[in-house]
Short mmCIF file of C-alpha atoms and ligand atoms in Angstrom, two decimals:
data_model
loop_
_atom_site.label_atom_id
_atom_site.label_comp_id
_atom_site.label_asym_id
_atom_site.label_seq_id
_atom_site.Cartn_x
_atom_site.Cartn_y
_atom_site.Cartn_z
CA MET A 1129 -0.25 2.28 27.43
CA ALA A 1130 0.75 2.99 23.65
CA GLN A 1131 -0.62 6.62 21.59
CA ILE A 1132 -3.04 5.34 18.64
CA ILE A 1133 -1.93 6.84 15.44
CA ASP A 1134 -4.79 7.28 13.71
CA GLY A 1135 -4.91 6.99 9.96
CA LYS A 1136 -8.10 8.22 9.10
CA ALA A 1137 -6.37 11.42 9.93
CA VAL A 1138 -3.36 11.83 8.57
CA SER A 1139 -4.91 10.24 5.11
CA ALA A 1140 -7.86 12.71 5.55
CA ALA A 1141 -4.88 15.31 5.73
CA ILE A 1142 -3.21 14.06 2.89
CA LYS A 1143 -5.66 13.78 -0.04
CA GLU A 1144 -6.87 17.56 1.80
CA GLN A 1145 -3.82 18.20 -0.02
CA VAL A 1146 -3.81 16.51 -2.69
CA ARG A 1147 -6.80 17.99 -3.44
CA ASP A 1148 -6.09 21.58 -2.76
CA GLU A 1149 -3.76 21.83 -5.54
CA ILE A 1150 -5.80 19.63 -7.86
CA ALA A 1151 -8.40 22.67 -7.22
CA ARG A 1152 -5.28 25.53 -7.21
CA ASP A 1153 -3.44 24.24 -10.13
CA ASN A 1154 -5.82 23.75 -11.79
CA ILE A 1155 -4.83 19.38 -12.99
CA LYS A 1156 -6.52 17.40 -14.45
CA ALA A 1157 -6.38 13.96 -13.62
CA GLY A 1158 -7.60 10.21 -13.78
CA LEU A 1159 -7.33 6.87 -12.62
CA ALA A 1160 -8.11 4.19 -14.43
CA VAL A 1161 -9.51 1.53 -11.78
CA VAL A 1162 -10.27 -1.89 -13.75
CA ILE A 1163 -11.48 -4.82 -11.50
CA VAL A 1164 -11.82 -8.47 -13.08
CA GLY A 1165 -14.15 -10.57 -11.24
CA ASN A 1166 -16.84 -10.69 -7.64
CA ASP A 1167 -14.54 -10.41 -4.74
CA PRO A 1168 -16.03 -8.42 -2.69
CA ALA A 1169 -13.01 -7.21 -0.61
CA SER A 1170 -11.75 -5.91 -3.94
CA ARG A 1171 -15.80 -4.81 -4.48
CA VAL A 1172 -15.31 -2.43 -0.97
CA TYR A 1173 -11.39 -1.86 -2.09
CA VAL A 1174 -11.64 -0.28 -5.07
CA ASN A 1175 -15.03 1.50 -4.22
CA ASN A 1176 -12.81 3.44 -1.30
CA LYS A 1177 -10.41 3.77 -4.32
CA LYS A 1178 -13.68 6.40 -6.68
CA LYS A 1179 -14.62 7.92 -3.20
CA ALA A 1180 -12.02 9.23 -2.66
CA CYS A 1181 -10.85 10.21 -6.46
CA GLU A 1182 -14.65 12.58 -6.19
CA PHE A 1183 -12.86 13.53 -2.60
CA CYS A 1184 -9.88 14.91 -4.98
CA GLY A 1185 -10.65 15.86 -7.72
CA ILE A 1186 -9.29 13.08 -10.03
CA LYS A 1187 -11.29 11.26 -12.49
CA SER A 1188 -12.09 8.14 -11.96
CA PHE A 1189 -12.39 5.55 -14.95
CA GLU A 1190 -14.14 2.38 -13.60
CA TYR A 1191 -13.70 -0.74 -16.00
CA ALA A 1192 -15.89 -4.04 -14.80
CA LEU A 1193 -14.58 -7.39 -15.99
CA PRO A 1194 -16.47 -10.55 -15.68
CA GLU A 1195 -14.71 -13.48 -13.92
CA GLU A 1196 -14.14 -15.26 -16.87
CA THR A 1197 -12.10 -12.48 -18.50
CA THR A 1198 -8.85 -13.21 -20.97
CA MET A 1199 -5.46 -12.49 -20.50
CA GLU A 1200 -6.01 -11.09 -24.33
CA GLN A 1201 -9.07 -8.99 -23.32
CA LEU A 1202 -7.21 -7.68 -19.93
CA LEU A 1203 -4.18 -6.83 -21.83
CA GLU A 1204 -5.87 -4.67 -24.49
CA LEU A 1205 -7.76 -2.68 -22.25
CA ILE A 1206 -4.73 -2.01 -20.91
CA ASP A 1207 -3.61 -0.53 -24.35
CA THR A 1208 -5.96 1.67 -24.86
CA LEU A 1209 -5.43 2.58 -21.22
CA ASN A 1210 -1.87 3.31 -21.74
CA ALA A 1211 -2.58 5.52 -24.71
CA ASP A 1212 -5.51 7.15 -23.10
CA LYS A 1213 -4.45 11.10 -21.74
CA ASN A 1214 -7.47 11.01 -20.07
CA VAL A 1215 -5.44 8.08 -18.07
CA ASN A 1216 -3.04 9.13 -16.06
CA GLY A 1217 -3.06 5.93 -13.93
CA ILE A 1218 -3.65 2.60 -13.94
CA LEU A 1219 -4.40 0.66 -11.12
CA VAL A 1220 -5.46 -3.19 -11.58
CA GLN A 1221 -7.06 -4.30 -8.99
CA LEU A 1222 -4.73 -7.91 -7.21
CA PRO A 1223 -5.86 -10.73 -7.02
CA LEU A 1224 -6.83 -11.65 -10.49
CA PRO A 1225 -8.74 -14.27 -11.44
CA LYS A 1226 -6.15 -18.06 -12.28
CA GLN A 1227 -6.63 -17.54 -15.63
CA LEU A 1228 -4.82 -14.33 -15.20
CA ASP A 1229 -1.03 -13.62 -15.56
CA GLU A 1230 -0.22 -11.48 -13.23
CA LYS A 1231 3.11 -10.26 -13.50
CA ALA A 1232 2.72 -10.21 -17.33
CA VAL A 1233 -0.66 -8.16 -16.15
CA ILE A 1234 1.64 -5.90 -14.22
CA GLU A 1235 4.60 -5.75 -17.29
CA ARG A 1236 2.09 -4.47 -19.53
CA ILE A 1237 1.01 -0.82 -17.36
CA SER A 1238 3.22 1.79 -18.78
CA PRO A 1239 5.12 2.66 -16.33
CA LYS A 1240 4.29 6.18 -16.14
CA LYS A 1241 1.04 5.62 -15.41
CA ASP A 1242 1.94 2.04 -13.00
CA VAL A 1243 0.37 4.73 -10.20
CA ASP A 1244 0.77 1.26 -7.37
CA ALA A 1245 4.80 1.33 -8.33
CA PHE A 1246 4.25 -2.36 -9.12
CA HIS A 1247 6.10 -2.72 -12.26
CA GLU A 1248 9.79 -3.89 -12.49
CA THR A 1249 10.75 -0.09 -13.57
CA ASN A 1250 9.32 1.16 -10.91
CA VAL A 1251 11.16 -0.93 -8.59
CA GLY A 1252 14.13 -1.18 -9.76
CA LYS A 1253 13.70 2.13 -9.01
CA ILE A 1254 12.71 2.28 -5.63
CA MET A 1255 15.43 -0.74 -4.91
CA ILE A 1256 18.23 2.58 -5.62
CA GLY A 1257 16.32 6.30 -4.47
CA ASN A 1258 15.57 7.70 -7.97
CA TYR A 1259 11.31 7.30 -7.52
CA SER A 1260 8.71 8.92 -8.90
CA PHE A 1261 5.94 6.80 -7.10
CA LEU A 1262 6.09 5.02 -3.98
CA PRO A 1263 4.29 2.29 -3.04
CA CYS A 1264 1.60 3.04 -1.50
CA THR A 1265 1.56 0.67 1.40
CA PRO A 1266 4.58 0.91 1.83
CA ALA A 1267 4.89 4.64 1.46
CA GLY A 1268 1.46 5.35 4.35
CA CYS A 1269 3.11 3.15 7.11
CA MET A 1270 6.50 5.38 6.46
CA GLU A 1271 4.07 9.05 6.72
CA LEU A 1272 2.47 6.47 9.57
CA ILE A 1273 5.69 6.16 10.96
CA HIS A 1274 6.54 10.17 10.73
CA SER A 1275 3.76 11.90 12.48
CA THR A 1276 4.83 10.03 14.96
CA GLY A 1277 7.57 13.01 15.38
CA VAL A 1278 9.82 9.07 15.65
CA SER A 1279 12.95 9.84 14.22
CA VAL A 1280 13.59 5.89 11.77
CA ALA A 1281 17.94 7.12 11.80
CA GLY A 1282 20.40 5.00 13.59
CA LYS A 1283 16.89 3.05 14.39
CA GLU A 1284 16.57 -0.89 14.26
CA CYS A 1285 13.98 -1.85 12.06
CA VAL A 1286 11.90 -5.12 11.54
CA VAL A 1287 9.36 -6.18 9.00
CA ILE A 1288 7.58 -9.10 9.63
CA GLY A 1289 6.57 -10.34 5.80
CA ARG A 1290 9.16 -10.08 2.33
CA SER A 1291 5.91 -9.91 -0.23
CA ASN A 1292 7.00 -7.83 -3.20
CA ILE A 1293 3.93 -5.58 -2.61
CA VAL A 1294 4.58 -4.80 1.39
CA GLY A 1295 7.42 -6.41 2.92
CA LYS A 1296 10.41 -5.54 0.03
CA PRO A 1297 9.50 -2.20 -0.43
CA MET A 1298 9.10 -1.31 3.27
CA ALA A 1299 12.15 -2.12 3.94
CA MET A 1300 13.25 -0.32 1.51
CA LEU A 1301 11.97 3.11 2.63
CA LEU A 1302 12.87 2.28 5.98
CA LEU A 1303 16.44 1.49 4.64
CA HIS A 1304 16.51 5.13 2.51
CA GLU A 1305 15.58 6.82 5.90
CA ASN A 1306 18.91 5.22 7.45
CA GLY A 1307 16.85 2.65 9.22
CA THR A 1308 19.09 0.29 10.61
CA VAL A 1309 16.87 -3.45 8.71
CA THR A 1310 15.59 -6.99 9.65
CA VAL A 1311 13.73 -8.00 7.10
CA CYS A 1312 11.91 -11.86 8.99
CA HIS A 1313 10.00 -14.04 7.43
CA SER A 1314 8.15 -17.64 7.11
CA LYS A 1315 11.83 -19.31 7.78
CA THR A 1316 13.18 -17.06 10.37
CA LYS A 1317 14.16 -18.22 13.62
CA ASN A 1318 13.99 -16.58 16.58
CA LEU A 1319 11.89 -15.29 15.64
CA ALA A 1320 10.46 -13.65 18.67
CA GLU A 1321 13.64 -12.61 19.33
CA VAL A 1322 14.76 -10.44 16.07
CA CYS A 1323 11.89 -8.60 16.83
CA ARG A 1324 12.49 -8.08 20.28
CA ARG A 1325 15.14 -6.20 18.62
CA ALA A 1326 12.88 -3.09 17.23
CA ASP A 1327 12.27 0.26 17.98
CA ILE A 1328 10.22 0.29 14.92
CA LEU A 1329 8.20 -3.67 13.92
CA VAL A 1330 6.63 -3.00 10.95
CA ALA A 1331 3.80 -6.59 11.08
CA ALA A 1332 2.60 -7.92 6.81
CA VAL A 1333 1.73 -11.71 7.25
CA GLY A 1334 -1.62 -11.82 7.19
CA LYS A 1335 -1.93 -13.48 10.24
CA PRO A 1336 -4.15 -11.98 13.24
CA ASN A 1337 -3.02 -11.39 16.31
CA PHE A 1338 0.43 -13.29 15.34
CA VAL A 1339 2.65 -10.50 17.26
CA THR A 1340 2.14 -11.09 20.73
CA ALA A 1341 3.17 -8.37 23.52
CA ASP A 1342 6.03 -10.69 24.60
CA MET A 1343 8.24 -9.70 21.22
CA VAL A 1344 7.65 -6.75 20.99
CA LYS A 1345 9.91 -3.72 22.75
CA GLU A 1346 9.37 -1.30 25.88
CA GLY A 1347 8.19 2.07 23.45
CA ALA A 1348 8.32 0.32 20.26
CA VAL A 1349 6.74 1.84 16.93
CA VAL A 1350 4.51 -0.61 16.16
CA ILE A 1351 3.27 -0.86 12.16
CA ASP A 1352 -0.04 -3.58 11.64
CA VAL A 1353 0.00 -3.80 7.97
CA GLY A 1354 -2.09 -6.72 8.37
CA ILE A 1355 -6.55 -6.69 7.33
CA ASN A 1356 -7.50 -10.16 8.72
CA ARG A 1357 -11.00 -11.09 9.21
CA LEU A 1358 -12.01 -12.97 11.79
CA GLU A 1359 -15.74 -16.23 11.74
CA ASN A 1360 -17.40 -13.19 13.30
CA GLY A 1361 -17.03 -11.23 9.74
CA LYS A 1362 -14.82 -8.55 12.52
CA LEU A 1363 -11.04 -6.34 10.92
CA CYS A 1364 -7.92 -7.86 12.57
CA GLY A 1365 -5.04 -6.76 12.20
CA ASP A 1366 -1.08 -9.12 11.99
CA VAL A 1367 -0.95 -7.32 15.76
CA LYS A 1368 -2.65 -8.26 19.26
CA PHE A 1369 -3.64 -4.97 19.77
CA ASP A 1370 -5.17 -5.13 23.84
CA GLU A 1371 -1.76 -6.71 25.44
CA VAL A 1372 0.75 -4.47 21.90
CA SER A 1373 -0.80 -1.66 23.08
CA GLU A 1374 0.72 -1.69 26.77
CA LYS A 1375 4.27 -2.42 25.57
CA ALA A 1376 4.18 0.03 22.91
CA SER A 1377 5.06 4.16 22.49
CA PHE A 1378 3.00 4.08 19.22
CA ILE A 1379 0.82 1.86 17.27
CA THR A 1380 -1.59 1.86 14.72
CA PRO A 1381 -5.05 -0.10 15.06
CA VAL A 1382 -6.88 -2.53 12.14
CA PRO A 1383 -9.22 -1.04 11.08
CA GLY A 1384 -8.35 2.62 11.15
CA GLY A 1385 -4.69 2.41 10.62
CA VAL A 1386 -2.36 1.64 7.67
CA GLY A 1387 -5.79 1.01 5.31
CA PRO A 1388 -6.77 4.70 4.79
CA MET A 1389 -3.24 5.32 4.06
CA THR A 1390 -3.29 3.38 1.36
CA ILE A 1391 -6.01 4.76 -0.59
CA ALA A 1392 -4.34 8.55 0.45
CA THR A 1393 -1.06 7.41 -1.58
CA LEU A 1394 -2.77 6.30 -4.36
CA MET A 1395 -4.58 9.60 -4.83
CA LYS A 1396 -1.08 11.55 -4.22
CA ASN A 1397 0.39 9.33 -6.48
CA THR A 1398 -2.41 9.76 -9.63
CA LEU A 1399 -1.46 13.46 -8.34
CA THR A 1400 2.00 13.15 -9.53
CA ALA A 1401 1.55 11.70 -12.63
CA ALA A 1402 -0.64 13.76 -14.05
CA LYS A 1403 2.06 16.43 -13.03
CA ILE A 1404 4.81 14.84 -14.88
CA GLN A 1405 2.13 13.81 -17.84
CA ASN A 1406 0.78 17.34 -18.38
CA ASN A 1407 3.42 18.91 -18.58
CA GLU A 1408 5.25 16.19 -21.76
P1 NAD B 2977 1.74 -12.12 2.14
O1 NAD B 2977 1.04 -14.02 2.18
O2 NAD B 2977 1.85 -11.95 -0.38
O3 NAD B 2977 3.11 -11.96 3.20
C1 NAD B 2977 2.60 -12.12 3.86
C2 NAD B 2977 4.62 -12.23 4.85
O4 NAD B 2977 4.31 -13.13 6.09
C3 NAD B 2977 5.30 -13.57 3.25
O5 NAD B 2977 6.57 -12.89 3.10
C4 NAD B 2977 5.52 -14.88 4.65
O6 NAD B 2977 7.32 -15.19 4.52
C5 NAD B 2977 5.44 -13.99 5.97
N1 NAD B 2977 5.15 -14.81 7.11
C6 NAD B 2977 4.20 -15.88 6.95
N2 NAD B 2977 4.24 -16.72 8.37
C7 NAD B 2977 5.18 -15.96 9.31
C8 NAD B 2977 5.61 -16.24 9.94
N3 NAD B 2977 5.16 -17.47 10.89
N4 NAD B 2977 6.71 -15.74 10.68
C9 NAD B 2977 7.78 -15.37 9.97
N5 NAD B 2977 6.61 -14.42 8.47
C10 NAD B 2977 5.72 -15.00 8.54
O7 NAD B 2977 0.67 -10.85 2.52
P2 NAD B 2977 0.82 -9.70 2.01
O8 NAD B 2977 0.73 -8.94 0.59
O9 NAD B 2977 2.32 -8.98 2.07
O10 NAD B 2977 -0.68 -8.94 2.55
C11 NAD B 2977 0.55 -8.63 3.79
C12 NAD B 2977 -0.41 -8.53 5.22
O11 NAD B 2977 -0.75 -7.50 4.98
C13 NAD B 2977 -1.79 -9.40 4.79
O12 NAD B 2977 -3.22 -9.21 6.10
C14 NAD B 2977 -2.84 -7.91 3.53
O13 NAD B 2977 -4.57 -8.23 3.48
C15 NAD B 2977 -2.08 -6.83 4.25
N6 NAD B 2977 -2.50 -5.85 3.58
C16 NAD B 2977 -2.73 -4.52 4.06
C17 NAD B 2977 -2.53 -3.16 3.40
C18 NAD B 2977 -3.60 -1.83 3.80
O14 NAD B 2977 -4.23 -1.38 2.47
N7 NAD B 2977 -3.27 -1.95 4.61
C19 NAD B 2977 -2.40 -3.88 2.28
C20 NAD B 2977 -1.85 -4.58 0.73
C21 NAD B 2977 -1.16 -6.00 2.03
#
């Protein structure tokens, strides 16, 4: 039976470190969160980010824009936030309504304030291992892997999913720690066979209960990034927890695994951004 990796506890410790450093060194840090439209899930995420800021002593600035916001209006706000000395980090909650071009919006954020690490400049820096910010969700997964005491070096690591925000950067972070990394996606052949090679398996697919026990090696570390809402309203991950937990050595639950880590890394990135900008 696997040990459950407690993302709430690991994330709480990170937030406490951020809070303590901010208080100890009297650091002024601010995060602007921009939300466009009325997506209920986005609303929940934004509220959680606000609460985390309050806990850490980071000033949060929330901009809730209407669904029909135009590109011009959104870019104008980003320009204002880029120039605002009280704002060290800017986060635009995705997804955006259809009329808005997500890529162009991300590219408008100053790379120095891009605490999500989605800007091309920051993606490139991550690729070469010379970064200020790590992308929040993959960095959170790495912290959870570290919390198990299992070293990534030399391990077979399989990431299912190749999105720009989770799968690809996740693969890169595992590679930076000397894992032997395979990235699987919707066109991968013999997926179960590939996954069974993994000492460390990361699922970022967005399909409930997608990873079953027959896809998992005995003793693997299993990180479940998926957040899927079932018809009964309950949240579930990409991993069939009941059966996979019988086989894995460590496993993250959903909720309470990767989710809270994403926010903790965001707080860490905002502190990093503030320290860099306050020293300029
Ligand atoms: P996405 O839809 O952009 O990417 C999904 C990936 O899964 C794609 O690369 C696709 O190739 C792959 N895929 C789809 N079907 C597959 C199949 N049959 N076999 C193998 N691969 C397949 O999603 P995303 O943004 O990367 O998010 C993935 C999941 O992680 C979602 O459930 C999302 O809600 C969740 N998520 C959680 C957090 C968090 O904080 N915990 C953050 C971001 C995303």
